[in-house]
Amino acid sequence: MSTNWPPKFLFAVCQCGAEQALKHEVAAGPIDASLAFSRPGFVTFKLKDEINEPEQFQLPSTFARASGFSLGKVSGESAQDLAQLSWQLPGVEAFLADQSIVDLHVWQRDTAVPGVRGFEPGPTALSLTIERVLREQAPVEPLRTMPTAPRPPSRRNRWVLDVVVVEPGEWWLGCNHTTRRLDCYPGGVLPLELPDHAVSRAYLKMQEALQWSALPIARGELCVELGCAPGGASQALLEHGLRVLGVDPAEVDPVVLAEEQFTHIRRRSTEVRRKQLRGVQWLAADMNVAPNYTLDAVEEIVGNELANVRGMILTLKLADWKLANELPKLVERVRGWGYRDVRTRQLAFNRQEVCLVALRSRGQRRVKRIGRRMLRRDSTHGSKLVEPHFPTSPPPDRGEEAE
Ligand SMILES: C[S@@+](CC[C@H](N)C(=O)[O-])C[C@H]1O[C@@H](n2cnc3c(N)ncnc32)[C@H](O)[C@@H]1O
């Protein structure tokens, strides 16, 4: 094992503007690390202590969209030269010698805030060109082939070599272990595009939230969405097989209103009648209000005995970046309602906001995995999916049974 392993530096990429929030949460967190280098959307830290089990290591962070160990940087004029320097970098050579790696992730740091002037995170013409050049020169065979589009996720629980294009002539090399679902995508960005039928960009946020959180949602279950207008997020929820009660005093797009499984309650969240929420199992909220106001509205529904909210996806708006420091308190508030599995992430398609997902227990996730296996076995026998059923009273919480 080389003395360069595990590396002494970490890198993290985040939304442009989120660097301070990221630095603050790393400083307040359990890892002893000092700030090393920072550009908009890209931050590195120097570790004070050696990491004992690098495969297990995760940077606990809401704002780091992707992170890993930093292996150094290269600077130069042409992509050919930079690729050559990259493969010769001592940190990269040591990494390749010691670890079996499965993939190469190349991406550009964000150049703007998502959703502003058409910018969306994801592969760019430059990152794809650089990836091609790097692969042509790769010293190990499995990395020489460019993945075909749509790019499949890298295999789970393996090492990946990362190249972050901080500037066209300045690349930072690193590595990450594909422990979690989003670690398998370059820069932690799911390959999502806004389809023509989507009535708002919130469609992307909700698709990303659903894929990241992997909530154990079953077809036909009932979800309430607070702040649903004009309806992009509701479209994503409907595509996941949910029935949606959309609450918003503003107008919902006719395309969404025409959906059979969508009902618009044209009111403020505080004006919804208790019995209108009978049988609600999931809750989403995306209101342009302060985080504590969103939580007040959510608490009202969670406390309604006619609803049985198993889990939720909340967008918490950070009108001021200082509100990021309040996140631990907001998470504690949600935990206080009996949701033991609470996670936060600034999604790639979030703007100045974060996503909070909560489930009553981790056991609910196990139910989904078992459910998935059963689904595959059934389908090979040609049997149909269970048709959606619409209970008039809340079903038992299967997650609690699973524990
Ligand atoms: C960011 S937009 C929601 C986007 C929407 N989720 C979509 O998918 O298109 C915020 C919405 O919150 C709504 N809103 C603000 N305060 C609200 C409240 N107290 N109750 C319900 N909706 C509210 C606004 O009317 C606005 O439509």
Tab-separated table of N, CA and C in Angstrom, residues 55-170:
chain	number	residue	atom	x	y	z
A	55	GLU	N	-13.014	3.421	2.302
A	55	GLU	CA	-14.225	2.959	1.590
A	55	GLU	C	-15.494	3.366	2.338
A	56	GLN	N	-15.388	3.457	3.657
A	56	GLN	CA	-16.567	3.770	4.480
A	56	GLN	C	-16.760	5.280	4.630
A	57	PHE	N	-15.771	6.041	4.200
A	57	PHE	CA	-15.786	7.465	4.515
A	57	PHE	C	-16.829	8.238	3.690
A	58	GLN	N	-17.602	9.061	4.358
A	58	GLN	CA	-18.563	9.952	3.700
A	58	GLN	C	-18.411	11.332	4.313
A	59	LEU	N	-18.456	12.353	3.492
A	59	LEU	CA	-18.460	13.717	4.028
A	59	LEU	C	-19.902	14.026	4.415
A	60	PRO	N	-20.190	14.131	5.721
A	60	PRO	CA	-21.590	14.381	6.085
A	60	PRO	C	-21.948	15.822	5.729
A	61	SER	N	-22.725	16.006	4.687
A	61	SER	CA	-22.972	17.360	4.199
A	61	SER	C	-24.261	17.425	3.399
A	62	THR	N	-24.998	18.502	3.627
A	62	THR	CA	-26.210	18.762	2.836
A	62	THR	C	-25.838	19.407	1.502
A	63	PHE	N	-24.770	20.216	1.529
A	63	PHE	CA	-24.480	21.055	0.361
A	63	PHE	C	-23.472	20.442	-0.600
A	64	ALA	N	-22.726	19.403	-0.168
A	64	ALA	CA	-21.783	18.753	-1.088
A	64	ALA	C	-22.574	17.841	-2.018
A	65	ARG	N	-22.624	18.210	-3.273
A	65	ARG	CA	-23.375	17.404	-4.240
A	65	ARG	C	-22.589	16.128	-4.551
A	66	ALA	N	-21.270	16.274	-4.563
A	66	ALA	CA	-20.372	15.121	-4.717
A	66	ALA	C	-19.123	15.447	-3.924
A	67	SER	N	-18.456	14.413	-3.415
A	67	SER	CA	-17.224	14.640	-2.653
A	67	SER	C	-16.369	13.394	-2.721
A	68	GLY	N	-15.120	13.553	-2.322
A	68	GLY	CA	-14.204	12.407	-2.327
A	68	GLY	C	-12.846	12.855	-1.861
A	69	PHE	N	-11.855	11.999	-2.095
A	69	PHE	CA	-10.479	12.342	-1.743
A	69	PHE	C	-9.848	13.077	-2.923
A	70	SER	N	-9.078	14.111	-2.593
A	70	SER	CA	-8.412	14.861	-3.654
A	70	SER	C	-7.046	14.245	-3.914
A	71	LEU	N	-6.708	14.092	-5.201
A	71	LEU	CA	-5.429	13.469	-5.581
A	71	LEU	C	-4.468	14.483	-6.194
A	72	GLY	N	-4.887	15.736	-6.282
A	72	GLY	CA	-4.007	16.768	-6.834
A	72	GLY	C	-4.618	17.423	-8.049
A	73	LYS	N	-3.880	18.376	-8.638
A	73	LYS	CA	-4.423	19.094	-9.796
A	73	LYS	C	-3.380	19.191	-10.899
A	74	VAL	N	-3.857	19.438	-12.096
A	74	VAL	CA	-2.954	19.678	-13.221
A	74	VAL	C	-3.389	20.971	-13.909
A	75	SER	N	-2.440	21.703	-14.457
A	75	SER	CA	-2.760	22.915	-15.210
A	75	SER	C	-1.997	22.878	-16.524
A	76	GLY	N	-2.576	23.471	-17.531
A	76	GLY	CA	-1.893	23.488	-18.823
A	76	GLY	C	-2.755	24.089	-19.905
A	77	GLU	N	-2.253	23.996	-21.136
A	77	GLU	CA	-2.905	24.670	-22.265
A	77	GLU	C	-3.868	23.744	-23.008
A	78	SER	N	-3.378	22.544	-23.358
A	78	SER	CA	-4.224	21.696	-24.212
A	78	SER	C	-4.746	20.495	-23.437
A	79	ALA	N	-5.897	19.990	-23.889
A	79	ALA	CA	-6.500	18.826	-23.229
A	79	ALA	C	-5.566	17.618	-23.320
A	80	GLN	N	-4.868	17.485	-24.448
A	80	GLN	CA	-3.934	16.350	-24.617
A	80	GLN	C	-2.865	16.394	-23.530
A	81	ASP	N	-2.272	17.579	-23.336
A	81	ASP	CA	-1.201	17.711	-22.325
A	81	ASP	C	-1.752	17.463	-20.920
A	82	LEU	N	-2.916	18.032	-20.673
A	82	LEU	CA	-3.500	17.891	-19.329
A	82	LEU	C	-3.851	16.434	-19.032
A	83	ALA	N	-4.317	15.732	-20.057
A	83	ALA	CA	-4.653	14.309	-19.854
A	83	ALA	C	-3.386	13.528	-19.508
A	84	GLN	N	-2.316	13.817	-20.252
A	84	GLN	CA	-1.049	13.120	-19.980
A	84	GLN	C	-0.573	13.408	-18.546
A	85	LEU	N	-0.633	14.683	-18.175
A	85	LEU	CA	-0.214	15.060	-16.812
A	85	LEU	C	-1.101	14.387	-15.761
A	86	SER	N	-2.379	14.288	-16.073
A	86	SER	CA	-3.321	13.682	-15.115
A	86	SER	C	-2.929	12.243	-14.808
A	87	TRP	N	-2.655	11.473	-15.882
A	87	TRP	CA	-2.346	10.050	-15.666
A	87	TRP	C	-0.982	9.862	-14.990
A	88	GLN	N	-0.143	10.918	-15.067
A	88	GLN	CA	1.191	10.813	-14.438
A	88	GLN	C	1.237	11.420	-13.035
A	89	LEU	N	0.143	12.014	-12.615
A	89	LEU	CA	0.117	12.659	-11.291
A	89	LEU	C	0.410	11.594	-10.222
A	90	PRO	N	1.357	11.856	-9.285
A	90	PRO	CA	1.720	10.808	-8.310
A	90	PRO	C	0.505	10.248	-7.560
A	91	GLY	N	-0.421	11.145	-7.177
A	91	GLY	CA	-1.605	10.670	-6.446
A	91	GLY	C	-2.437	9.721	-7.294
A	92	VAL	N	-2.548	10.021	-8.591
A	92	VAL	CA	-3.353	9.180	-9.482
A	92	VAL	C	-2.637	7.854	-9.714
A	93	GLU	N	-1.331	7.909	-9.938
A	93	GLU	CA	-0.578	6.660	-10.155
A	93	GLU	C	-0.697	5.743	-8.934
A	94	ALA	N	-0.577	6.347	-7.745
A	94	ALA	CA	-0.666	5.540	-6.516
A	94	ALA	C	-2.066	4.947	-6.387
A	95	PHE	N	-3.061	5.750	-6.693
A	95	PHE	CA	-4.455	5.285	-6.598
A	95	PHE	C	-4.687	4.114	-7.564
A	96	LEU	N	-4.214	4.270	-8.804
A	96	LEU	CA	-4.420	3.214	-9.796
A	96	LEU	C	-3.663	1.941	-9.412
A	97	ALA	N	-2.507	2.109	-8.769
A	97	ALA	CA	-1.713	0.940	-8.393
A	97	ALA	C	-2.366	0.183	-7.240
A	98	ASP	N	-3.000	0.920	-6.345
A	98	ASP	CA	-3.507	0.296	-5.116
A	98	ASP	C	-4.956	-0.172	-5.206
A	99	GLN	N	-5.757	0.505	-5.995
A	99	GLN	CA	-7.197	0.236	-5.977
A	99	GLN	C	-7.654	-0.265	-7.334
A	100	SER	N	-8.670	-1.126	-7.311
A	100	SER	CA	-9.245	-1.477	-8.605
A	100	SER	C	-10.422	-0.532	-8.832
A	101	ILE	N	-10.319	0.233	-9.908
A	101	ILE	CA	-11.348	1.253	-10.121
A	101	ILE	C	-12.247	0.843	-11.279
A	102	VAL	N	-13.464	1.269	-11.237
A	102	VAL	CA	-14.422	0.814	-12.241
A	102	VAL	C	-14.768	1.859	-13.268
A	103	ASP	N	-14.544	3.121	-12.955
A	103	ASP	CA	-15.060	4.114	-13.889
A	103	ASP	C	-14.309	5.434	-13.743
A	104	LEU	N	-14.567	6.288	-14.705
A	104	LEU	CA	-13.992	7.620	-14.717
A	104	LEU	C	-15.163	8.603	-14.781
A	105	HIS	N	-15.200	9.543	-13.860
A	105	HIS	CA	-16.235	10.586	-13.874
A	105	HIS	C	-15.564	11.921	-14.174
A	106	VAL	N	-16.014	12.589	-15.218
A	106	VAL	CA	-15.457	13.896	-15.578
A	106	VAL	C	-16.613	14.887	-15.617
A	107	TRP	N	-16.480	16.001	-14.919
A	107	TRP	CA	-17.524	17.026	-15.010
A	107	TRP	C	-16.936	18.395	-14.734
A	108	GLN	N	-17.664	19.400	-15.172
A	108	GLN	CA	-17.256	20.791	-14.947
A	108	GLN	C	-17.911	21.301	-13.673
A	109	ARG	N	-17.193	22.119	-12.899
A	109	ARG	CA	-17.888	22.754	-11.765
A	109	ARG	C	-18.994	23.623	-12.346
A	110	ASP	N	-20.031	23.873	-11.564
A	110	ASP	CA	-21.144	24.704	-12.043
A	110	ASP	C	-20.627	26.086	-12.424
A	111	THR	N	-21.189	26.625	-13.486
A	111	THR	CA	-20.789	27.967	-13.909
A	111	THR	C	-21.872	28.998	-13.583
A	112	ALA	N	-23.019	28.541	-13.095
A	112	ALA	CA	-24.116	29.454	-12.740
A	112	ALA	C	-25.027	28.729	-11.764
A	113	VAL	N	-26.006	29.450	-11.259
A	113	VAL	CA	-26.992	28.832	-10.361
A	113	VAL	C	-27.978	28.029	-11.229
A	114	PRO	N	-28.302	26.802	-10.828
A	114	PRO	CA	-29.236	26.006	-11.641
A	114	PRO	C	-30.528	26.768	-11.945
A	115	GLY	N	-30.953	26.664	-13.178
A	115	GLY	CA	-32.205	27.309	-13.577
A	115	GLY	C	-32.043	28.755	-13.991
A	116	VAL	N	-30.836	29.318	-13.827
A	116	VAL	CA	-30.630	30.723	-14.203
A	116	VAL	C	-30.022	30.786	-15.605
A	117	ARG	N	-30.634	31.580	-16.466
A	117	ARG	CA	-30.217	31.757	-17.864
A	117	ARG	C	-29.950	30.410	-18.552
A	118	GLY	N	-30.839	29.465	-18.287
A	118	GLY	CA	-30.782	28.186	-19.000
A	118	GLY	C	-29.732	27.223	-18.475
A	119	PHE	N	-28.987	27.610	-17.426
A	119	PHE	CA	-27.963	26.685	-16.935
A	119	PHE	C	-28.596	25.547	-16.129
A	120	GLU	N	-28.200	24.320	-16.417
A	120	GLU	CA	-28.571	23.172	-15.588
A	120	GLU	C	-27.327	22.321	-15.399
A	121	PRO	N	-27.116	21.772	-14.194
A	121	PRO	CA	-25.941	20.918	-13.972
A	121	PRO	C	-26.013	19.663	-14.851
A	122	GLY	N	-24.844	19.102	-15.124
A	122	GLY	CA	-24.801	17.880	-15.942
A	122	GLY	C	-23.648	17.961	-16.919
A	123	PRO	N	-23.522	16.953	-17.774
A	123	PRO	CA	-22.395	16.951	-18.710
A	123	PRO	C	-22.448	18.134	-19.664
A	124	THR	N	-21.276	18.633	-20.045
A	124	THR	CA	-21.203	19.736	-21.007
A	124	THR	C	-20.366	19.252	-22.191
A	125	ALA	N	-20.390	20.026	-23.272
A	125	ALA	CA	-19.579	19.647	-24.445
A	125	ALA	C	-18.111	19.554	-24.014
A	126	LEU	N	-17.673	20.503	-23.167
A	126	LEU	CA	-16.275	20.497	-22.725
A	126	LEU	C	-15.960	19.257	-21.883
A	127	SER	N	-16.838	18.919	-20.934
A	127	SER	CA	-16.537	17.763	-20.059
A	127	SER	C	-16.519	16.471	-20.877
A	128	LEU	N	-17.376	16.377	-21.891
A	128	LEU	CA	-17.394	15.155	-22.713
A	128	LEU	C	-16.134	15.063	-23.569
A	129	THR	N	-15.684	16.219	-24.098
A	129	THR	CA	-14.442	16.218	-24.888
A	129	THR	C	-13.269	15.792	-24.014
A	130	ILE	N	-13.201	16.366	-22.819
A	130	ILE	CA	-12.090	16.046	-21.913
A	130	ILE	C	-12.131	14.569	-21.525
A	131	GLU	N	-13.321	14.070	-21.267
A	131	GLU	CA	-13.435	12.648	-20.904
A	131	GLU	C	-12.900	11.766	-22.036
A	132	ARG	N	-13.252	12.136	-23.285
A	132	ARG	CA	-12.800	11.339	-24.449
A	132	ARG	C	-11.269	11.321	-24.506
A	133	VAL	N	-10.666	12.490	-24.333
A	133	VAL	CA	-9.193	12.591	-24.420
A	133	VAL	C	-8.545	11.790	-23.287
A	134	LEU	N	-9.115	11.912	-22.086
A	134	LEU	CA	-8.565	11.166	-20.944
A	134	LEU	C	-8.654	9.663	-21.179
A	135	ARG	N	-9.778	9.233	-21.689
A	135	ARG	CA	-9.965	7.787	-21.902
A	135	ARG	C	-9.016	7.266	-22.977
A	136	GLU	N	-8.800	8.073	-24.030
A	136	GLU	CA	-7.873	7.627	-25.086
A	136	GLU	C	-6.487	7.335	-24.512
A	137	GLN	N	-6.112	8.103	-23.500
A	137	GLN	CA	-4.760	7.959	-22.935
A	137	GLN	C	-4.735	7.101	-21.662
A	138	ALA	N	-5.873	6.537	-21.294
A	138	ALA	CA	-5.943	5.830	-19.995
A	138	ALA	C	-4.969	4.657	-19.941
A	139	PRO	N	-4.223	4.514	-18.837
A	139	PRO	CA	-3.256	3.421	-18.737
A	139	PRO	C	-3.899	2.068	-18.422
A	140	VAL	N	-5.168	2.067	-18.040
A	140	VAL	CA	-5.813	0.778	-17.738
A	140	VAL	C	-6.992	0.546	-18.684
A	141	GLU	N	-7.049	-0.685	-19.170
A	141	GLU	CA	-7.983	-1.038	-20.239
A	141	GLU	C	-9.454	-0.680	-19.937
A	142	PRO	N	-9.994	-1.023	-18.754
A	142	PRO	CA	-11.438	-0.798	-18.560
A	142	PRO	C	-11.849	0.667	-18.695
A	143	LEU	N	-10.895	1.584	-18.584
A	143	LEU	CA	-11.265	3.006	-18.649
A	143	LEU	C	-11.201	3.564	-20.065
A	144	ARG	N	-10.750	2.732	-21.040
A	144	ARG	CA	-10.522	3.318	-22.381
A	144	ARG	C	-11.800	3.513	-23.174
A	145	THR	N	-12.859	2.823	-22.797
A	145	THR	CA	-14.090	2.911	-23.599
A	145	THR	C	-15.007	4.013	-23.072
A	146	MET	N	-15.414	4.877	-23.978
A	146	MET	CA	-16.354	5.957	-23.628
A	146	MET	C	-17.746	5.331	-23.446
A	147	PRO	N	-18.435	5.615	-22.329
A	147	PRO	CA	-19.779	5.023	-22.166
A	147	PRO	C	-20.740	5.558	-23.222
A	148	THR	N	-21.666	4.710	-23.624
A	148	THR	CA	-22.637	5.153	-24.627
A	148	THR	C	-23.807	5.850	-23.915
A	149	ALA	N	-24.411	6.803	-24.613
A	149	ALA	CA	-25.547	7.540	-24.024
A	149	ALA	C	-26.829	6.697	-24.156
A	150	PRO	N	-27.744	6.720	-23.207
A	150	PRO	CA	-27.631	7.397	-21.931
A	150	PRO	C	-26.647	6.668	-21.013
A	151	ARG	N	-25.788	7.454	-20.403
A	151	ARG	CA	-24.711	6.879	-19.606
A	151	ARG	C	-25.276	6.085	-18.416
A	152	PRO	N	-24.889	4.819	-18.296
A	152	PRO	CA	-25.393	4.073	-17.133
A	152	PRO	C	-24.652	4.491	-15.865
A	153	PRO	N	-25.273	4.326	-14.693
A	153	PRO	CA	-24.549	4.653	-13.454
A	153	PRO	C	-23.382	3.694	-13.268
A	154	SER	N	-22.339	4.160	-12.591
A	154	SER	CA	-21.211	3.274	-12.290
A	154	SER	C	-21.659	2.218	-11.280
A	155	ARG	N	-20.924	1.105	-11.248
A	155	ARG	CA	-21.305	0.032	-10.308
A	155	ARG	C	-21.174	0.509	-8.867
A	156	ARG	N	-22.051	-0.004	-8.026
A	156	ARG	CA	-22.056	0.370	-6.599
A	156	ARG	C	-20.866	-0.232	-5.880
A	157	ASN	N	-20.431	0.444	-4.827
A	157	ASN	CA	-19.399	-0.046	-3.909
A	157	ASN	C	-18.059	-0.316	-4.573
A	158	ARG	N	-17.671	0.584	-5.448
A	158	ARG	CA	-16.377	0.509	-6.129
A	158	ARG	C	-15.734	1.898	-6.080
A	159	TRP	N	-14.466	1.954	-6.492
A	159	TRP	CA	-13.806	3.261	-6.599
A	159	TRP	C	-13.950	3.820	-8.004
A	160	VAL	N	-14.103	5.130	-8.069
A	160	VAL	CA	-14.204	5.846	-9.336
A	160	VAL	C	-13.144	6.945	-9.314
A	161	LEU	N	-12.489	7.177	-10.463
A	161	LEU	CA	-11.553	8.303	-10.564
A	161	LEU	C	-12.341	9.531	-11.029
A	162	ASP	N	-12.176	10.640	-10.316
A	162	ASP	CA	-12.919	11.865	-10.641
A	162	ASP	C	-11.996	12.910	-11.249
A	163	VAL	N	-12.489	13.589	-12.264
A	163	VAL	CA	-11.760	14.738	-12.810
A	163	VAL	C	-12.742	15.912	-12.825
A	164	VAL	N	-12.465	16.896	-11.969
A	164	VAL	CA	-13.341	18.071	-11.911
A	164	VAL	C	-12.671	19.180	-12.724
A	165	VAL	N	-13.360	19.623	-13.759
A	165	VAL	CA	-12.817	20.675	-14.616
A	165	VAL	C	-13.160	22.007	-13.946
A	166	VAL	N	-12.222	22.516	-13.151
A	166	VAL	CA	-12.470	23.759	-12.406
A	166	VAL	C	-12.360	24.946	-13.367
A	167	GLU	N	-11.373	24.869	-14.272
A	167	GLU	CA	-11.253	25.784	-15.417
A	167	GLU	C	-10.882	24.898	-16.603
A	168	PRO	N	-11.101	25.375	-17.835
A	168	PRO	CA	-10.703	24.513	-18.967
A	168	PRO	C	-9.238	24.079	-18.869
A	169	GLY	N	-8.365	24.943	-18.320
A	169	GLY	CA	-6.942	24.599	-18.212
A	169	GLY	C	-6.523	24.215	-16.798
A	170	GLU	N	-7.467	23.875	-15.940
A	170	GLU	CA	-7.125	23.488	-14.560
A	170	GLU	C	-8.080	22.376	-14.104
